[in-house]
Amino acid sequence: MGTLLPFVGMVMVILAQVSSMVITKAAMSNGVNKYVLIVYSNALSSLVLLPCSFIFHRSVHLPSTSSNLYRLIFLLALIGCVGQLCGYAGIQYSSPATATAMLNLVPAFTFILAIIFRMEQLEWRSTSSQAKFLGTVISITGAFVVTFYKGPIILSTQSLVVLPHQLLFSPQLNWVLGGLLLAAEAFINSAWYIIQTLVLKKFPAVLTVMFYLCFFNAILSTIYSLFLVKDPSAWKLRPDIGLVAILYSAIVAITFRISLCSWCLWKAGPLYVSMFKPLAIIFAAVMGIVFLGDVLCLGSVIGAIIIVTGFYAVLWGKAKEEKMGEESGVESLESSSQKVPLLQNRIED
């Protein structure tokens, strides 16, 4: 039972994420403006998260307004806003399956950024560093395959929901543009995760931080959307797939998914949670084919396999590194306990 609940929880997290992508893609294909979707989703998310943060973090005191925490959160929101824009546009021009495949680039890009900012050192003699470096190269190679090689169609079906797909360029150019935007989103998300780690170390109330992020995101996205959305009627909410996408994104994809994922992190740890990410590719491919009439191409399958291989290589390297750190910590504790009889006696007791 101890492992069953986190397993079910992570499957639900992945389903919430993928289904939100599929519904968002359906809404944009149906003519809903992506900028409007971003604004309304963030605004509604902040409204939902506000009472949640009070309920679950009522004992946590907010930092003073002079604290640099708010500046970090605003920077995080700014980066997240750009990432959201790339993500929505990438899904619009490609597919949810491609989007989920590209998300597996995040560990590789995080590793690169950690080296650039000297948060991590690359030790060529260490097998963990070699695995992470090799996994990074493999993941990026897979991303190139997904983006630039579509290949023949290997699976397609009649869409259950007929949606008019709007193309910006030719289908092939759209696919490349979508892949590049999704790769950019993965890179931006990597920077976002690094800054988020700094924020949560200072203020570990996840839902409160997410409220501020969504609130700032809503403000920022409103500002640029007012310039980019020329048609005033695009802002009107109608009882259609667009409204469903906004509600689903705010309630399920953000509030529910983040809360459940945080619980799974607490119960099973980050390594366990990370292992479920490639599962999203399968869910996204199936849901995209069934509900959106997407096609599964050979290039997407090959690229996804390569990306997942690199993903697990980076994950293995990170796990090995953490294990070595724990072992060295135990060794240092044992050596110090030999020097301090009192500590040794307490350990033996």
Coordinates of C-alpha atoms in Angstrom, one line a residue:
M1 CA 0.0 0.0 0.0
G2 CA 3.0 2.3 0.7
T3 CA 4.1 2.2 -2.9
L4 CA 0.7 1.8 -4.5
L5 CA -0.6 5.2 -3.6
P6 CA 2.4 7.1 -5.0
F7 CA 2.2 5.0 -8.1
V8 CA -1.5 5.8 -8.6
G9 CA -0.8 9.4 -7.8
M10 CA 1.9 9.8 -10.4
V11 CA -0.2 8.1 -13.0
M12 CA -2.9 10.7 -12.2
V13 CA -0.4 13.5 -12.4
I14 CA 0.8 12.4 -15.8
L15 CA -2.8 12.0 -17.0
A16 CA -3.7 15.5 -15.8
Q17 CA -0.7 17.0 -17.6
V18 CA -1.3 15.2 -20.9
S19 CA -5.1 15.6 -20.9
S20 CA -4.6 19.3 -20.4
M21 CA -2.3 19.5 -23.4
V22 CA -4.8 17.6 -25.5
I23 CA -7.7 19.9 -24.5
T24 CA -5.5 23.0 -25.0
K25 CA -4.5 21.8 -28.4
A26 CA -8.2 21.1 -29.2
A27 CA -9.2 24.6 -28.1
M28 CA -6.5 26.3 -30.2
S29 CA -7.4 24.2 -33.2
N30 CA -10.9 25.3 -32.7
G31 CA -9.9 28.9 -33.0
V32 CA -9.3 29.9 -29.4
N33 CA -6.5 32.4 -29.1
K34 CA -3.4 31.0 -27.3
Y35 CA -2.6 34.3 -25.6
V36 CA -6.2 34.5 -24.2
L37 CA -5.9 31.0 -23.0
I38 CA -2.7 31.8 -21.1
V39 CA -4.2 34.9 -19.5
Y40 CA -7.4 33.3 -18.3
S41 CA -5.7 30.1 -17.2
N42 CA -3.2 32.0 -15.0
A43 CA -5.9 34.3 -13.6
L44 CA -8.2 31.5 -12.7
S45 CA -5.3 29.4 -11.3
S46 CA -4.4 32.3 -9.0
L47 CA -8.0 32.5 -7.8
V48 CA -8.1 28.8 -7.1
L49 CA -4.7 28.7 -5.4
L50 CA -5.3 31.6 -3.1
P51 CA -7.7 29.8 -0.8
C52 CA -5.7 26.6 -1.1
S53 CA -2.6 28.4 0.1
F54 CA -4.5 29.7 3.1
I55 CA -5.9 26.3 3.9
F56 CA -2.7 24.3 3.6
H57 CA -0.1 27.0 4.7
R58 CA -2.1 29.0 7.2
S59 CA 0.6 28.6 9.8
V60 CA 3.3 29.9 7.4
H61 CA 4.2 33.5 7.8
L62 CA 4.8 35.5 4.6
P63 CA 8.1 37.2 4.2
S64 CA 8.3 41.0 4.5
T65 CA 7.9 43.0 1.3
S66 CA 11.5 44.1 1.5
S67 CA 12.6 40.5 1.1
N68 CA 14.3 39.6 -2.2
L69 CA 12.0 36.5 -2.3
Y70 CA 9.4 38.5 -4.2
R71 CA 11.9 39.6 -6.8
L72 CA 12.9 35.9 -7.3
I73 CA 9.3 34.9 -7.6
F74 CA 8.7 37.7 -10.2
L75 CA 11.8 36.6 -12.1
L76 CA 10.4 33.0 -11.9
A77 CA 7.1 34.2 -13.2
L78 CA 8.7 36.1 -16.1
I79 CA 10.7 33.1 -17.1
G80 CA 7.6 30.9 -16.7
C81 CA 5.6 33.3 -18.8
V82 CA 8.0 33.0 -21.7
G83 CA 8.1 29.2 -21.3
Q84 CA 4.3 29.1 -21.3
L85 CA 4.2 31.1 -24.5
C86 CA 6.7 28.8 -26.2
G87 CA 4.8 25.7 -24.9
Y88 CA 1.4 26.8 -26.1
A89 CA 2.7 27.8 -29.5
G90 CA 4.7 24.6 -29.8
I91 CA 1.7 22.4 -29.0
Q92 CA -0.3 24.4 -31.6
Y93 CA 2.2 23.8 -34.3
S94 CA 3.0 20.2 -33.5
S95 CA 1.3 17.7 -31.1
P96 CA 0.9 16.9 -27.4
A97 CA 3.1 13.8 -28.0
T98 CA 5.9 15.9 -29.3
A99 CA 5.4 18.3 -26.3
T100 CA 5.7 15.5 -23.8
A101 CA 8.7 14.0 -25.5
M102 CA 10.5 17.4 -25.4
L103 CA 9.8 17.8 -21.7
N104 CA 12.2 14.9 -21.1
L105 CA 15.0 17.3 -22.2
V106 CA 14.6 19.2 -19.0
P107 CA 17.1 17.1 -16.9
A108 CA 19.7 17.4 -19.7
F109 CA 19.3 21.1 -20.1
T110 CA 19.3 21.5 -16.3
F111 CA 22.7 19.6 -16.2
I112 CA 24.1 22.0 -18.9
L113 CA 22.9 25.1 -17.0
A114 CA 24.2 23.7 -13.7
I115 CA 27.7 23.4 -15.3
I116 CA 27.5 26.8 -16.9
F117 CA 26.7 28.5 -13.6
R118 CA 29.2 26.3 -11.7
M119 CA 26.5 24.7 -9.6
E120 CA 27.9 21.3 -10.7
Q121 CA 31.3 20.1 -11.8
L122 CA 31.9 17.8 -14.7
E123 CA 34.4 15.1 -13.5
W124 CA 35.3 13.0 -16.5
R125 CA 36.6 10.1 -14.4
S126 CA 33.3 9.8 -12.6
T127 CA 30.8 7.4 -14.1
S128 CA 27.9 9.5 -12.8
S129 CA 29.3 12.6 -14.7
Q130 CA 29.9 10.5 -17.8
A131 CA 26.4 9.1 -17.7
K132 CA 24.9 12.6 -17.3
F133 CA 27.0 14.0 -20.1
L134 CA 26.3 11.1 -22.4
G135 CA 22.6 11.3 -21.5
T136 CA 22.5 15.0 -22.3
V137 CA 24.0 14.5 -25.7
I138 CA 21.6 11.6 -26.5
S139 CA 18.6 13.6 -25.4
I140 CA 19.5 16.6 -27.5
T141 CA 20.1 14.2 -30.5
G142 CA 16.7 12.8 -29.9
A143 CA 15.2 16.3 -29.9
F144 CA 16.8 17.0 -33.3
V145 CA 15.3 13.8 -34.6
V146 CA 11.8 14.7 -33.4
T147 CA 12.1 18.2 -34.8
F148 CA 13.7 17.7 -38.2
Y149 CA 12.7 14.2 -39.1
K150 CA 9.0 13.4 -39.3
G151 CA 9.2 10.2 -41.3
P152 CA 6.3 8.1 -42.7
I153 CA 3.1 7.8 -40.8
I154 CA 2.9 4.5 -38.8
L155 CA -0.4 5.0 -36.9
S156 CA -3.4 7.1 -37.5
T157 CA -7.1 6.9 -36.8
Q158 CA -10.3 8.8 -37.5
S159 CA -10.7 11.6 -35.1
L160 CA -13.6 11.4 -32.7
V161 CA -13.8 15.2 -32.6
V162 CA -13.4 16.9 -36.0
L163 CA -11.4 20.0 -35.5
P164 CA -10.1 22.5 -38.2
H165 CA -6.4 22.5 -37.9
Q166 CA -4.9 26.0 -38.5
L167 CA -1.5 26.0 -40.1
L168 CA 0.9 28.9 -40.0
F169 CA 3.2 27.6 -42.7
S170 CA 3.4 24.2 -44.5
P171 CA 2.8 21.1 -42.4
Q172 CA 6.6 20.3 -42.4
L173 CA 7.6 23.8 -41.5
N174 CA 4.9 23.9 -38.8
W175 CA 6.3 20.7 -37.3
V176 CA 9.9 22.1 -37.2
L177 CA 8.7 25.4 -35.7
G178 CA 6.7 23.5 -33.1
G179 CA 9.6 21.3 -32.2
L180 CA 12.0 24.3 -31.8
L181 CA 9.5 26.1 -29.6
L182 CA 9.0 23.1 -27.4
A183 CA 12.8 22.6 -27.1
A184 CA 13.0 26.3 -26.1
E185 CA 10.3 25.6 -23.5
A186 CA 12.3 22.7 -22.1
F187 CA 15.4 24.9 -21.8
I188 CA 13.4 27.7 -20.2
N189 CA 11.8 25.2 -17.8
S190 CA 15.3 24.0 -16.8
A191 CA 16.2 27.6 -15.8
W192 CA 12.8 27.9 -14.1
Y193 CA 13.4 24.7 -12.0
I194 CA 16.8 26.0 -10.8
I195 CA 15.4 29.3 -9.7
Q196 CA 12.3 27.6 -8.2
T197 CA 14.7 25.5 -6.1
L198 CA 16.2 28.6 -4.7
V199 CA 12.8 30.1 -4.0
L200 CA 11.5 27.0 -2.2
K201 CA 14.6 26.8 -0.1
K202 CA 13.8 30.3 1.2
F203 CA 10.1 29.7 1.4
P204 CA 8.9 26.1 1.2
A205 CA 5.2 26.8 1.0
V206 CA 4.6 25.3 -2.5
L207 CA 1.0 26.4 -3.0
T208 CA 1.7 30.0 -1.8
V209 CA 4.6 30.2 -4.2
M210 CA 2.5 28.9 -7.0
F211 CA -0.2 31.4 -6.2
Y212 CA 2.2 34.3 -6.6
L213 CA 3.6 32.7 -9.8
C214 CA 0.2 32.4 -11.4
F215 CA -0.7 35.9 -10.2
F216 CA 2.4 37.5 -11.7
N217 CA 2.0 35.3 -14.8
A218 CA -1.6 36.6 -15.2
I219 CA -0.4 40.2 -15.0
L220 CA 2.5 39.7 -17.4
S221 CA 0.5 37.7 -19.9
T222 CA -2.3 40.3 -19.8
I223 CA 0.2 43.0 -20.7
Y224 CA 1.7 41.4 -23.8
S225 CA -1.7 39.9 -24.8
L226 CA -3.3 43.4 -25.0
F227 CA -0.7 44.2 -27.7
L228 CA -0.8 40.9 -29.5
V229 CA -4.5 40.2 -29.5
K230 CA -6.1 42.6 -31.9
D231 CA -9.6 41.2 -32.0
P232 CA -11.7 42.2 -29.0
S233 CA -14.1 39.3 -29.5
A234 CA -11.2 36.9 -28.8
W235 CA -11.6 37.8 -25.1
K236 CA -15.2 36.7 -24.9
L237 CA -15.7 33.5 -23.0
R238 CA -18.1 31.1 -24.6
P239 CA -19.5 27.8 -23.4
D240 CA -17.2 25.8 -25.7
I241 CA -13.9 23.9 -25.7
G242 CA -12.1 27.1 -24.9
L243 CA -13.8 27.5 -21.6
V244 CA -13.3 23.8 -20.8
A245 CA -9.5 24.3 -21.6
I246 CA -9.3 27.3 -19.2
L247 CA -11.2 25.5 -16.4
Y248 CA -9.3 22.3 -16.8
S249 CA -5.9 23.9 -17.0
A250 CA -6.5 26.0 -13.8
I251 CA -8.2 23.4 -11.7
V252 CA -6.8 20.1 -12.8
A253 CA -3.5 20.8 -14.6
I254 CA -2.2 23.3 -12.2
T255 CA -3.9 23.1 -8.7
F256 CA -4.6 19.4 -8.6
R257 CA -1.5 18.2 -10.4
I258 CA 0.9 20.4 -8.4
S259 CA -0.7 19.4 -5.1
L260 CA -0.6 15.7 -6.0
C261 CA 2.9 15.8 -7.4
S262 CA 4.1 17.6 -4.3
W263 CA 2.6 14.8 -2.1
C264 CA 4.2 12.1 -4.3
L265 CA 7.5 13.9 -3.9
W266 CA 7.1 13.9 -0.2
K267 CA 6.1 10.2 -0.1
A268 CA 8.4 8.7 -2.7
G269 CA 11.1 11.3 -3.5
P270 CA 12.2 13.1 -6.7
L271 CA 13.8 10.1 -8.4
Y272 CA 10.6 8.1 -8.2
V273 CA 8.6 11.0 -9.5
S274 CA 11.0 11.7 -12.4
M275 CA 10.8 8.1 -13.6
F276 CA 7.2 8.6 -14.7
K277 CA 7.9 11.4 -17.1
P278 CA 8.4 9.2 -20.2
L279 CA 5.0 7.6 -19.5
A280 CA 3.5 10.9 -20.6
I281 CA 4.7 10.3 -24.2
I282 CA 2.6 7.1 -24.5
F283 CA -0.5 8.8 -23.0
A284 CA -0.1 11.8 -25.2
A285 CA 0.3 9.8 -28.4
V286 CA -2.8 7.7 -27.7
M287 CA -5.0 10.6 -26.7
G288 CA -3.7 12.8 -29.5
I289 CA -4.5 10.1 -32.1
V290 CA -7.9 9.2 -30.6
F291 CA -9.3 12.7 -29.7
L292 CA -7.4 15.0 -32.1
G293 CA -6.9 12.9 -35.1
D294 CA -3.1 13.3 -34.8
V295 CA -0.8 10.9 -36.7
L296 CA 2.1 9.0 -35.2
C297 CA 5.1 9.3 -37.4
L298 CA 8.3 7.2 -37.4
G299 CA 10.5 10.2 -36.6
S300 CA 8.5 11.0 -33.4
V301 CA 8.8 7.4 -32.2
I302 CA 12.5 7.2 -32.9
G303 CA 13.2 10.6 -31.4
A304 CA 11.1 9.9 -28.3
I305 CA 13.0 6.6 -27.7
I306 CA 16.3 8.4 -28.0
I307 CA 15.2 11.2 -25.7
V308 CA 13.9 8.8 -23.1
T309 CA 17.2 6.8 -23.3
G310 CA 19.1 10.0 -22.6
F311 CA 16.7 11.0 -19.9
Y312 CA 17.2 7.7 -18.0
A313 CA 21.0 8.0 -18.5
V314 CA 21.0 11.4 -16.8
L315 CA 18.6 10.1 -14.2
W316 CA 20.9 7.1 -13.5
G317 CA 23.9 9.4 -13.2
K318 CA 22.1 11.7 -10.8
A319 CA 21.0 8.7 -8.7
K320 CA 24.5 7.2 -8.6
E321 CA 25.9 10.6 -7.6
E322 CA 23.4 10.9 -4.7
K323 CA 24.1 7.4 -3.6
M324 CA 27.8 8.1 -3.5
G325 CA 27.1 11.2 -1.5
E326 CA 25.1 9.3 1.0
E327 CA 27.8 6.6 1.3
S328 CA 30.5 9.2 1.8
G329 CA 28.3 10.8 4.5
V330 CA 27.9 7.5 6.3
E331 CA 31.6 6.9 6.1
S332 CA 32.4 10.3 7.6
L333 CA 29.9 9.7 10.3
E334 CA 31.5 6.4 11.2
S335 CA 35.0 7.8 11.2
S336 CA 33.8 10.7 13.5
S337 CA 32.0 8.3 15.8
Q338 CA 35.2 6.4 16.3
K339 CA 36.8 9.6 17.6
V340 CA 33.9 10.4 19.9
P341 CA 33.1 7.6 22.3
L342 CA 29.9 9.2 23.5
L343 CA 28.5 9.3 20.0
Q344 CA 29.6 5.7 19.4
N345 CA 27.8 4.6 22.5
R346 CA 24.6 6.3 21.5
I347 CA 24.7 4.8 18.0
E348 CA 25.3 1.3 19.5
D349 CA 22.3 1.9 21.9

